[in-house]
């Protein structure tokens, strides 16, 4: 299992300070969050790329339907090249307007169906954009006319920047999208649930359910001819960093279920304590199994 740390603060200077601390302390990845009107995560990660050598860098997560695919492709390519191939893109639909009004102050939510279409087209379009070669694209929401001039350089990682995608288990349309890419960021819709309530999901999503979903993903990837390609499964949670045995007891069941990444986060830390918390938790090191 690999270990990432999610910086939940908003100060880009602090994030750039923390990235090398994460690397020195044995973490495998450093993530920042992406908002609609917020600190630019890709500018922050570009700066972090210049002060680190090993650690992977990414967002948790990018609402691809809210972004212009060509701009996102340029930003991710830039950080991928500056970091010499250490970028991860975490992609999702974005928060619905009825869940978080703050993210919809500039436009109205077109609805889950349209956002899902934009996510599929955006991810597909970026596969071409990342290669920096002439191409044409035509779909319901996006198009690209062929051009042979002023082409940007290609990404370092091939065939694409590793792309982790949010998928809601057991909603098959969502999960089939996940299986085509490089990792699963789990959401869970309990049976008979009318929506996806974060608190209910946290209460009911268990390692046994994760193992069931992972088995389905692997079978689907075999059906698609992707079984020989690496695939990551993410689990996000909180450990104390003080008692290795207690931390291992939290992380271990998820590793046994098939999770390949533990992402450490605590979104409840007050803004005025984020710096202190992040420094202390990073220095304590990741919650390795013992």
PDB file of C-alpha atoms in Angstrom:
ATOM      1  CA  UNK A   1       0.000   0.000   0.000  1.00  0.00           C
ATOM      2  CA  UNK A   2       1.164   3.520  -0.835  1.00  0.00           C
ATOM      3  CA  UNK A   3       0.376   6.604   1.225  1.00  0.00           C
ATOM      4  CA  UNK A   4      -0.681  10.088   0.217  1.00  0.00           C
ATOM      5  CA  UNK A   5      -1.423  13.210   2.222  1.00  0.00           C
ATOM      6  CA  UNK A   6      -4.207  15.645   1.316  1.00  0.00           C
ATOM      7  CA  UNK A   7      -3.499  19.277   2.234  1.00  0.00           C
ATOM      8  CA  UNK A   8      -6.867  20.693   3.270  1.00  0.00           C
ATOM      9  CA  UNK A   9      -5.734  24.302   3.582  1.00  0.00           C
ATOM     10  CA  UNK A  10      -5.860  27.171   1.098  1.00  0.00           C
ATOM     11  CA  UNK A  11      -2.419  28.850   1.345  1.00  0.00           C
ATOM     12  CA  UNK A  12      -0.308  27.983  -1.719  1.00  0.00           C
ATOM     13  CA  UNK A  13       2.956  28.979  -0.007  1.00  0.00           C
ATOM     14  CA  UNK A  14       2.226  26.587   2.833  1.00  0.00           C
ATOM     15  CA  UNK A  15       1.398  23.805   0.384  1.00  0.00           C
ATOM     16  CA  UNK A  16       4.733  24.277  -1.391  1.00  0.00           C
ATOM     17  CA  UNK A  17       6.501  24.222   1.987  1.00  0.00           C
ATOM     18  CA  UNK A  18       4.733  20.990   2.982  1.00  0.00           C
ATOM     19  CA  UNK A  19       5.386  18.995  -0.214  1.00  0.00           C
ATOM     20  CA  UNK A  20       9.126  18.436   0.446  1.00  0.00           C
ATOM     21  CA  UNK A  21       8.331  17.726   4.099  1.00  0.00           C
ATOM     22  CA  UNK A  22       5.974  14.982   2.918  1.00  0.00           C
ATOM     23  CA  UNK A  23       8.720  13.589   0.709  1.00  0.00           C
ATOM     24  CA  UNK A  24      11.312  13.655   3.499  1.00  0.00           C
ATOM     25  CA  UNK A  25       8.875  11.969   5.891  1.00  0.00           C
ATOM     26  CA  UNK A  26       8.253   8.936   3.680  1.00  0.00           C
ATOM     27  CA  UNK A  27       4.922   9.768   2.067  1.00  0.00           C
ATOM     28  CA  UNK A  28       4.372   8.666  -1.535  1.00  0.00           C
ATOM     29  CA  UNK A  29       2.103  11.466  -2.765  1.00  0.00           C
ATOM     30  CA  UNK A  30       0.951  14.974  -1.901  1.00  0.00           C
ATOM     31  CA  UNK A  31      -2.479  16.236  -2.932  1.00  0.00           C
ATOM     32  CA  UNK A  32      -4.225  19.605  -2.882  1.00  0.00           C
ATOM     33  CA  UNK A  33      -7.929  20.244  -3.346  1.00  0.00           C
ATOM     34  CA  UNK A  34      -9.439  22.026  -6.318  1.00  0.00           C
ATOM     35  CA  UNK A  35     -12.238  24.545  -5.964  1.00  0.00           C
ATOM     36  CA  UNK A  36     -14.143  26.729  -8.397  1.00  0.00           C
ATOM     37  CA  UNK A  37     -13.071  30.055  -6.927  1.00  0.00           C
ATOM     38  CA  UNK A  38     -10.018  29.036  -4.955  1.00  0.00           C
ATOM     39  CA  UNK A  39      -6.246  28.712  -4.942  1.00  0.00           C
ATOM     40  CA  UNK A  40      -5.056  27.393  -8.312  1.00  0.00           C
ATOM     41  CA  UNK A  41      -4.040  23.784  -7.581  1.00  0.00           C
ATOM     42  CA  UNK A  42      -1.970  23.293 -10.723  1.00  0.00           C
ATOM     43  CA  UNK A  43       0.106  26.433 -10.181  1.00  0.00           C
ATOM     44  CA  UNK A  44       0.673  25.230  -6.621  1.00  0.00           C
ATOM     45  CA  UNK A  45       1.662  21.748  -7.794  1.00  0.00           C
ATOM     46  CA  UNK A  46       3.983  23.212 -10.430  1.00  0.00           C
ATOM     47  CA  UNK A  47       5.850  25.029  -7.660  1.00  0.00           C
ATOM     48  CA  UNK A  48       5.833  21.866  -5.529  1.00  0.00           C
ATOM     49  CA  UNK A  49       7.305  19.923  -8.449  1.00  0.00           C
ATOM     50  CA  UNK A  50      10.360  22.176  -8.411  1.00  0.00           C
ATOM     51  CA  UNK A  51      11.168  21.496  -4.748  1.00  0.00           C
ATOM     52  CA  UNK A  52      10.576  17.734  -4.729  1.00  0.00           C
ATOM     53  CA  UNK A  53      12.167  14.793  -6.537  1.00  0.00           C
ATOM     54  CA  UNK A  54      10.246  11.601  -5.772  1.00  0.00           C
ATOM     55  CA  UNK A  55       6.798  12.244  -4.403  1.00  0.00           C
ATOM     56  CA  UNK A  56       3.774  12.094  -6.695  1.00  0.00           C
ATOM     57  CA  UNK A  57       1.585  15.196  -6.999  1.00  0.00           C
ATOM     58  CA  UNK A  58      -2.115  15.565  -7.680  1.00  0.00           C
ATOM     59  CA  UNK A  59      -5.529  16.952  -6.893  1.00  0.00           C
ATOM     60  CA  UNK A  60      -8.220  15.499  -4.739  1.00  0.00           C
ATOM     61  CA  UNK A  61     -10.150  16.087  -6.769  1.00  0.00           C
ATOM     62  CA  UNK A  62     -10.689  17.877 -10.109  1.00  0.00           C
ATOM     63  CA  UNK A  63     -14.317  18.473 -11.218  1.00  0.00           C
ATOM     64  CA  UNK A  64     -13.596  17.823 -14.890  1.00  0.00           C
ATOM     65  CA  UNK A  65     -17.070  18.887 -16.139  1.00  0.00           C
ATOM     66  CA  UNK A  66     -16.452  22.355 -14.697  1.00  0.00           C
ATOM     67  CA  UNK A  67     -13.165  22.757 -16.577  1.00  0.00           C
ATOM     68  CA  UNK A  68     -12.266  23.400 -20.213  1.00  0.00           C
ATOM     69  CA  UNK A  69     -10.587  20.159 -21.222  1.00  0.00           C
ATOM     70  CA  UNK A  70      -7.884  21.895 -23.288  1.00  0.00           C
ATOM     71  CA  UNK A  71      -6.903  24.167 -20.413  1.00  0.00           C
ATOM     72  CA  UNK A  72      -6.821  21.278 -17.937  1.00  0.00           C
ATOM     73  CA  UNK A  73      -4.761  19.236 -20.399  1.00  0.00           C
ATOM     74  CA  UNK A  74      -2.237  22.068 -20.673  1.00  0.00           C
ATOM     75  CA  UNK A  75      -2.000  22.522 -16.915  1.00  0.00           C
ATOM     76  CA  UNK A  76      -1.571  18.830 -16.155  1.00  0.00           C
ATOM     77  CA  UNK A  77       0.946  18.392 -18.994  1.00  0.00           C
ATOM     78  CA  UNK A  78       2.981  21.314 -17.664  1.00  0.00           C
ATOM     79  CA  UNK A  79       3.172  19.866 -14.153  1.00  0.00           C
ATOM     80  CA  UNK A  80       3.852  16.390 -15.544  1.00  0.00           C
ATOM     81  CA  UNK A  81       6.864  17.693 -17.445  1.00  0.00           C
ATOM     82  CA  UNK A  82       8.125  19.880 -14.593  1.00  0.00           C
ATOM     83  CA  UNK A  83       7.909  16.901 -12.237  1.00  0.00           C
ATOM     84  CA  UNK A  84       9.363  14.466 -14.810  1.00  0.00           C
ATOM     85  CA  UNK A  85       6.268  12.300 -14.742  1.00  0.00           C
ATOM     86  CA  UNK A  86       4.914  12.443 -11.194  1.00  0.00           C
ATOM     87  CA  UNK A  87       1.370  13.735 -11.731  1.00  0.00           C
ATOM     88  CA  UNK A  88      -1.901  11.992 -10.867  1.00  0.00           C
ATOM     89  CA  UNK A  89      -5.251  13.383 -12.053  1.00  0.00           C
ATOM     90  CA  UNK A  90      -8.211  12.604  -9.794  1.00  0.00           C
ATOM     91  CA  UNK A  91     -11.415  13.192 -11.757  1.00  0.00           C
ATOM     92  CA  UNK A  92     -15.038  13.453 -10.729  1.00  0.00           C
ATOM     93  CA  UNK A  93     -18.386  14.995 -11.624  1.00  0.00           C
ATOM     94  CA  UNK A  94     -18.093  17.785  -9.060  1.00  0.00           C
ATOM     95  CA  UNK A  95     -20.370  18.565  -6.143  1.00  0.00           C
ATOM     96  CA  UNK A  96     -24.061  19.040  -7.071  1.00  0.00           C
ATOM     97  CA  UNK A  97     -25.621  22.425  -6.462  1.00  0.00           C
ATOM     98  CA  UNK A  98     -28.152  21.061  -3.978  1.00  0.00           C
ATOM     99  CA  UNK A  99     -25.276  19.731  -1.845  1.00  0.00           C
ATOM    100  CA  UNK A 100     -22.923  22.740  -1.934  1.00  0.00           C
ATOM    101  CA  UNK A 101     -24.291  26.057  -3.209  1.00  0.00           C
ATOM    102  CA  UNK A 102     -20.872  27.726  -2.730  1.00  0.00           C
ATOM    103  CA  UNK A 103     -19.506  25.898  -5.779  1.00  0.00           C
ATOM    104  CA  UNK A 104     -22.310  27.186  -8.038  1.00  0.00           C
ATOM    105  CA  UNK A 105     -22.149  30.949  -7.548  1.00  0.00           C
ATOM    106  CA  UNK A 106     -21.203  31.618 -11.189  1.00  0.00           C
ATOM    107  CA  UNK A 107     -23.521  29.218 -13.014  1.00  0.00           C
ATOM    108  CA  UNK A 108     -26.352  26.762 -12.470  1.00  0.00           C
ATOM    109  CA  UNK A 109     -25.841  23.020 -12.175  1.00  0.00           C
ATOM    110  CA  UNK A 110     -26.885  21.452 -15.503  1.00  0.00           C
ATOM    111  CA  UNK A 111     -27.664  18.210 -13.689  1.00  0.00           C
ATOM    112  CA  UNK A 112     -25.901  14.925 -13.103  1.00  0.00           C
ATOM    113  CA  UNK A 113     -26.618  13.530 -16.585  1.00  0.00           C
ATOM    114  CA  UNK A 114     -25.007  16.474 -18.382  1.00  0.00           C
ATOM    115  CA  UNK A 115     -22.065  16.555 -15.994  1.00  0.00           C
ATOM    116  CA  UNK A 116     -21.523  12.835 -16.627  1.00  0.00           C
ATOM    117  CA  UNK A 117     -21.498  13.446 -20.382  1.00  0.00           C
ATOM    118  CA  UNK A 118     -19.017  16.291 -19.939  1.00  0.00           C
ATOM    119  CA  UNK A 119     -16.806  14.086 -17.764  1.00  0.00           C
ATOM    120  CA  UNK A 120     -16.726  11.303 -20.366  1.00  0.00           C
ATOM    121  CA  UNK A 121     -16.023  13.679 -23.240  1.00  0.00           C
ATOM    122  CA  UNK A 122     -13.473  15.689 -21.252  1.00  0.00           C
ATOM    123  CA  UNK A 123     -11.480  12.614 -20.286  1.00  0.00           C
ATOM    124  CA  UNK A 124     -11.635  11.276 -23.846  1.00  0.00           C
ATOM    125  CA  UNK A 125     -10.563  14.594 -25.352  1.00  0.00           C
ATOM    126  CA  UNK A 126      -7.608  14.890 -22.993  1.00  0.00           C
ATOM    127  CA  UNK A 127      -6.222  11.564 -24.236  1.00  0.00           C
ATOM    128  CA  UNK A 128      -5.595  13.361 -27.563  1.00  0.00           C
ATOM    129  CA  UNK A 129      -4.583  16.696 -26.082  1.00  0.00           C
ATOM    130  CA  UNK A 130      -1.907  15.123 -23.881  1.00  0.00           C
ATOM    131  CA  UNK A 131      -0.073  13.730 -26.922  1.00  0.00           C
ATOM    132  CA  UNK A 132       0.471  17.129 -28.534  1.00  0.00           C
ATOM    133  CA  UNK A 133      -0.304  15.874 -32.038  1.00  0.00           C
ATOM    134  CA  UNK A 134      -2.813  16.954 -34.701  1.00  0.00           C
ATOM    135  CA  UNK A 135      -6.270  15.427 -34.289  1.00  0.00           C
ATOM    136  CA  UNK A 136      -9.962  16.078 -34.768  1.00  0.00           C
ATOM    137  CA  UNK A 137     -12.735  15.487 -32.251  1.00  0.00           C
ATOM    138  CA  UNK A 138     -16.503  15.808 -32.426  1.00  0.00           C
ATOM    139  CA  UNK A 139     -18.986  14.926 -29.693  1.00  0.00           C
ATOM    140  CA  UNK A 140     -22.156  16.300 -28.145  1.00  0.00           C
ATOM    141  CA  UNK A 141     -20.477  18.959 -25.998  1.00  0.00           C
ATOM    142  CA  UNK A 142     -16.902  19.345 -27.280  1.00  0.00           C
ATOM    143  CA  UNK A 143     -15.229  19.614 -30.655  1.00  0.00           C
ATOM    144  CA  UNK A 144     -11.673  20.142 -31.803  1.00  0.00           C
ATOM    145  CA  UNK A 145     -10.650  21.235 -35.285  1.00  0.00           C
ATOM    146  CA  UNK A 146      -7.384  19.856 -36.606  1.00  0.00           C
ATOM    147  CA  UNK A 147      -4.343  22.098 -36.303  1.00  0.00           C
ATOM    148  CA  UNK A 148      -0.731  21.430 -37.216  1.00  0.00           C
ATOM    149  CA  UNK A 149       0.729  24.598 -35.686  1.00  0.00           C
ATOM    150  CA  UNK A 150       1.845  25.652 -32.196  1.00  0.00           C
ATOM    151  CA  UNK A 151       1.368  22.159 -30.780  1.00  0.00           C
ATOM    152  CA  UNK A 152       2.367  21.796 -27.125  1.00  0.00           C
ATOM    153  CA  UNK A 153       4.807  19.091 -25.988  1.00  0.00           C
ATOM    154  CA  UNK A 154       3.450  15.688 -25.006  1.00  0.00           C
ATOM    155  CA  UNK A 155       3.190  14.436 -21.443  1.00  0.00           C
ATOM    156  CA  UNK A 156       6.023  12.422 -19.916  1.00  0.00           C
ATOM    157  CA  UNK A 157       3.860   9.540 -18.648  1.00  0.00           C
ATOM    158  CA  UNK A 158       2.447   7.256 -21.280  1.00  0.00           C
ATOM    159  CA  UNK A 159      -0.062   6.333 -22.489  1.00  0.00           C
ATOM    160  CA  UNK A 160      -1.596   9.048 -20.277  1.00  0.00           C
ATOM    161  CA  UNK A 161      -1.327  10.787 -16.941  1.00  0.00           C
ATOM    162  CA  UNK A 162      -2.657   8.215 -14.442  1.00  0.00           C
ATOM    163  CA  UNK A 163      -6.306   9.089 -14.036  1.00  0.00           C
ATOM    164  CA  UNK A 164      -8.259   8.086 -10.948  1.00  0.00           C
ATOM    165  CA  UNK A 165     -12.013   8.412 -11.372  1.00  0.00           C
ATOM    166  CA  UNK A 166     -14.827   8.690  -8.845  1.00  0.00           C
ATOM    167  CA  UNK A 167     -17.257   5.801  -9.142  1.00  0.00           C
ATOM    168  CA  UNK A 168     -20.444   5.101  -7.197  1.00  0.00           C
ATOM    169  CA  UNK A 169     -20.826   1.468  -6.209  1.00  0.00           C
ATOM    170  CA  UNK A 170     -23.010  -0.309  -7.260  1.00  0.00           C
ATOM    171  CA  UNK A 171     -24.132   2.086 -10.021  1.00  0.00           C
ATOM    172  CA  UNK A 172     -22.881   0.363 -13.133  1.00  0.00           C
ATOM    173  CA  UNK A 173     -22.663   3.309 -15.533  1.00  0.00           C
ATOM    174  CA  UNK A 174     -20.391   5.065 -13.066  1.00  0.00           C
ATOM    175  CA  UNK A 175     -18.338   1.943 -12.358  1.00  0.00           C
ATOM    176  CA  UNK A 176     -17.847   1.089 -16.047  1.00  0.00           C
ATOM    177  CA  UNK A 177     -16.266   4.516 -16.487  1.00  0.00           C
ATOM    178  CA  UNK A 178     -13.890   3.770 -13.594  1.00  0.00           C
ATOM    179  CA  UNK A 179     -12.850   0.427 -15.087  1.00  0.00           C
ATOM    180  CA  UNK A 180     -11.620   2.106 -18.282  1.00  0.00           C
ATOM    181  CA  UNK A 181      -9.109   4.311 -16.448  1.00  0.00           C
ATOM    182  CA  UNK A 182      -6.351   3.881 -13.874  1.00  0.00           C
ATOM    183  CA  UNK A 183      -7.891   4.026 -10.423  1.00  0.00           C
ATOM    184  CA  UNK A 184     -11.079   4.101  -8.367  1.00  0.00           C
ATOM    185  CA  UNK A 185     -12.022   6.852  -5.917  1.00  0.00           C
ATOM    186  CA  UNK A 186     -14.936   5.203  -4.125  1.00  0.00           C
ATOM    187  CA  UNK A 187     -18.376   6.564  -3.497  1.00  0.00           C
ATOM    188  CA  UNK A 188     -21.055   4.263  -2.172  1.00  0.00           C
ATOM    189  CA  UNK A 189     -24.816   4.355  -2.545  1.00  0.00           C
ATOM    190  CA  UNK A 190     -26.365   2.071   0.104  1.00  0.00           C
ATOM    191  CA  UNK A 191     -29.259  -0.100  -1.122  1.00  0.00           C
ATOM    192  CA  UNK A 192     -32.535   1.809  -1.389  1.00  0.00           C
ATOM    193  CA  UNK A 193     -30.761   5.150  -0.861  1.00  0.00           C
ATOM    194  CA  UNK A 194     -32.324   8.001  -2.816  1.00  0.00           C
ATOM    195  CA  UNK A 195     -29.033   9.892  -3.032  1.00  0.00           C
ATOM    196  CA  UNK A 196     -25.406   9.818  -1.940  1.00  0.00           C
ATOM    197  CA  UNK A 197     -25.256  11.171   1.588  1.00  0.00           C
ATOM    198  CA  UNK A 198     -21.614  11.582   2.716  1.00  0.00           C
ATOM    199  CA  UNK A 199     -22.327  10.737   6.351  1.00  0.00           C
ATOM    200  CA  UNK A 200     -24.422   7.701   5.488  1.00  0.00           C
ATOM    201  CA  UNK A 201     -21.775   6.572   3.033  1.00  0.00           C
ATOM    202  CA  UNK A 202     -19.066   6.888   5.681  1.00  0.00           C
ATOM    203  CA  UNK A 203     -21.159   4.861   8.110  1.00  0.00           C
ATOM    204  CA  UNK A 204     -22.120   2.058   5.727  1.00  0.00           C
ATOM    205  CA  UNK A 205     -19.142   1.671   3.362  1.00  0.00           C
ATOM    206  CA  UNK A 206     -17.060  -1.222   4.706  1.00  0.00           C
ATOM    207  CA  UNK A 207     -13.982  -3.198   3.588  1.00  0.00           C
ATOM    208  CA  UNK A 208     -16.285  -6.086   2.608  1.00  0.00           C
ATOM    209  CA  UNK A 209     -18.220  -3.820   0.262  1.00  0.00           C
ATOM    210  CA  UNK A 210     -14.938  -2.446  -1.097  1.00  0.00           C
ATOM    211  CA  UNK A 211     -13.688  -5.981  -1.793  1.00  0.00           C
ATOM    212  CA  UNK A 212     -16.903  -6.805  -3.675  1.00  0.00           C
ATOM    213  CA  UNK A 213     -16.569  -3.676  -5.815  1.00  0.00           C
ATOM    214  CA  UNK A 214     -12.868  -4.256  -6.492  1.00  0.00           C
ATOM    215  CA  UNK A 215     -13.571  -7.818  -7.640  1.00  0.00           C
ATOM    216  CA  UNK A 216     -16.157  -6.457 -10.072  1.00  0.00           C
ATOM    217  CA  UNK A 217     -13.720  -3.825 -11.395  1.00  0.00           C
ATOM    218  CA  UNK A 218     -10.998  -6.391 -11.995  1.00  0.00           C
ATOM    219  CA  UNK A 219     -13.404  -8.699 -13.813  1.00  0.00           C
ATOM    220  CA  UNK A 220     -14.604  -5.809 -15.953  1.00  0.00           C
ATOM    221  CA  UNK A 221     -11.028  -4.793 -16.768  1.00  0.00           C
ATOM    222  CA  UNK A 222     -10.278  -8.351 -17.835  1.00  0.00           C
ATOM    223  CA  UNK A 223     -13.328  -8.244 -20.112  1.00  0.00           C
ATOM    224  CA  UNK A 224     -12.023  -4.979 -21.607  1.00  0.00           C
ATOM    225  CA  UNK A 225      -8.541  -6.421 -22.161  1.00  0.00           C
ATOM    226  CA  UNK A 226      -6.982  -4.171 -19.501  1.00  0.00           C
ATOM    227  CA  UNK A 227      -6.091  -6.790 -16.904  1.00  0.00           C
ATOM    228  CA  UNK A 228      -2.349  -6.437 -17.548  1.00  0.00           C
ATOM    229  CA  UNK A 229      -2.317  -2.699 -16.769  1.00  0.00           C
ATOM    230  CA  UNK A 230      -1.843  -1.380 -13.254  1.00  0.00           C
ATOM    231  CA  UNK A 231      -4.906  -0.126 -11.419  1.00  0.00           C
ATOM    232  CA  UNK A 232      -5.170   1.748  -8.118  1.00  0.00           C
ATOM    233  CA  UNK A 233      -7.891   1.689  -5.481  1.00  0.00           C
ATOM    234  CA  UNK A 234      -8.010   4.633  -3.108  1.00  0.00           C
ATOM    235  CA  UNK A 235      -9.279   4.875   0.437  1.00  0.00           C
ATOM    236  CA  UNK A 236      -9.322   8.191   2.280  1.00  0.00           C
ATOM    237  CA  UNK A 237      -9.312   8.353   6.066  1.00  0.00           C
ATOM    238  CA  UNK A 238      -7.756   9.733   9.215  1.00  0.00           C
ATOM    239  CA  UNK A 239      -5.143   8.244  11.524  1.00  0.00           C
ATOM    240  CA  UNK A 240      -3.437   9.796  14.518  1.00  0.00           C
ATOM    241  CA  UNK A 241       0.206   9.288  13.602  1.00  0.00           C
ATOM    242  CA  UNK A 242       1.057   8.571  17.244  1.00  0.00           C
ATOM    243  CA  UNK A 243       0.354   4.867  17.762  1.00  0.00           C
ATOM    244  CA  UNK A 244       1.578   2.716  14.804  1.00  0.00           C
ATOM    245  CA  UNK A 245      -0.392  -0.316  15.970  1.00  0.00           C
ATOM    246  CA  UNK A 246      -3.637   1.649  16.232  1.00  0.00           C
ATOM    247  CA  UNK A 247      -3.037   3.265  12.840  1.00  0.00           C
ATOM    248  CA  UNK A 248      -2.324  -0.116  11.244  1.00  0.00           C
ATOM    249  CA  UNK A 249      -5.587  -1.431  12.682  1.00  0.00           C
ATOM    250  CA  UNK A 250      -7.435   1.351  10.839  1.00  0.00           C
ATOM    251  CA  UNK A 251      -5.603   0.936   7.536  1.00  0.00           C
ATOM    252  CA  UNK A 252      -5.148  -2.846   7.493  1.00  0.00           C
ATOM    253  CA  UNK A 253      -8.736  -3.915   6.666  1.00  0.00           C
ATOM    254  CA  UNK A 254      -8.778  -1.609   3.629  1.00  0.00           C
ATOM    255  CA  UNK A 255      -5.446  -2.978   2.400  1.00  0.00           C
ATOM    256  CA  UNK A 256      -6.777  -6.507   2.849  1.00  0.00           C
ATOM    257  CA  UNK A 257      -9.851  -5.592   0.814  1.00  0.00           C
ATOM    258  CA  UNK A 258      -7.636  -4.515  -2.088  1.00  0.00           C
ATOM    259  CA  UNK A 259      -7.025  -0.794  -1.602  1.00  0.00           C
ATOM    260  CA  UNK A 260      -3.610   0.206  -2.965  1.00  0.00           C
ATOM    261  CA  UNK A 261      -3.496   3.800  -1.675  1.00  0.00           C
ATOM    262  CA  UNK A 262      -4.295   5.248   1.741  1.00  0.00           C
ATOM    263  CA  UNK A 263      -4.971   9.000   1.516  1.00  0.00           C
ATOM    264  CA  UNK A 264      -4.599  10.730   4.861  1.00  0.00           C
ATOM    265  CA  UNK A 265      -6.919  13.680   5.441  1.00  0.00           C
ATOM    266  CA  UNK A 266      -8.784  15.465   8.195  1.00  0.00           C
ATOM    267  CA  UNK A 267     -11.241  17.979   6.779  1.00  0.00           C
ATOM    268  CA  UNK A 268     -12.467  18.916  10.271  1.00  0.00           C
ATOM    269  CA  UNK A 269      -9.250  20.698  11.282  1.00  0.00           C
ATOM    270  CA  UNK A 270     -10.026  24.433  11.746  1.00  0.00           C
ATOM    271  CA  UNK A 271      -8.391  26.775   9.246  1.00  0.00           C
ATOM    272  CA  UNK A 272      -6.225  28.407  11.907  1.00  0.00           C
ATOM    273  CA  UNK A 273      -4.774  25.001  12.864  1.00  0.00           C
ATOM    274  CA  UNK A 274      -4.210  23.510   9.407  1.00  0.00           C
ATOM    275  CA  UNK A 275      -0.526  24.493   9.238  1.00  0.00           C
ATOM    276  CA  UNK A 276       0.307  23.044  12.655  1.00  0.00           C
ATOM    277  CA  UNK A 277      -1.717  19.899  12.045  1.00  0.00           C
ATOM    278  CA  UNK A 278      -0.247  19.275   8.584  1.00  0.00           C
ATOM    279  CA  UNK A 279       3.361  19.721   9.700  1.00  0.00           C
ATOM    280  CA  UNK A 280       2.890  17.434  12.701  1.00  0.00           C
ATOM    281  CA  UNK A 281       1.026  14.740  10.793  1.00  0.00           C
ATOM    282  CA  UNK A 282       3.470  14.728   7.900  1.00  0.00           C
ATOM    283  CA  UNK A 283       6.493  14.491  10.204  1.00  0.00           C
ATOM    284  CA  UNK A 284       4.922  11.502  11.973  1.00  0.00           C
ATOM    285  CA  UNK A 285       5.004   9.605   8.690  1.00  0.00           C
ATOM    286  CA  UNK A 286       2.423   7.459   6.918  1.00  0.00           C
ATOM    287  CA  UNK A 287       0.362   4.794   8.713  1.00  0.00           C
ATOM    288  CA  UNK A 288       2.291   1.742   7.534  1.00  0.00           C
ATOM    289  CA  UNK A 289       1.102  -1.759   8.287  1.00  0.00           C
ATOM    290  CA  UNK A 290       2.969  -3.435  11.129  1.00  0.00           C
TER     291      UNK A 290
END
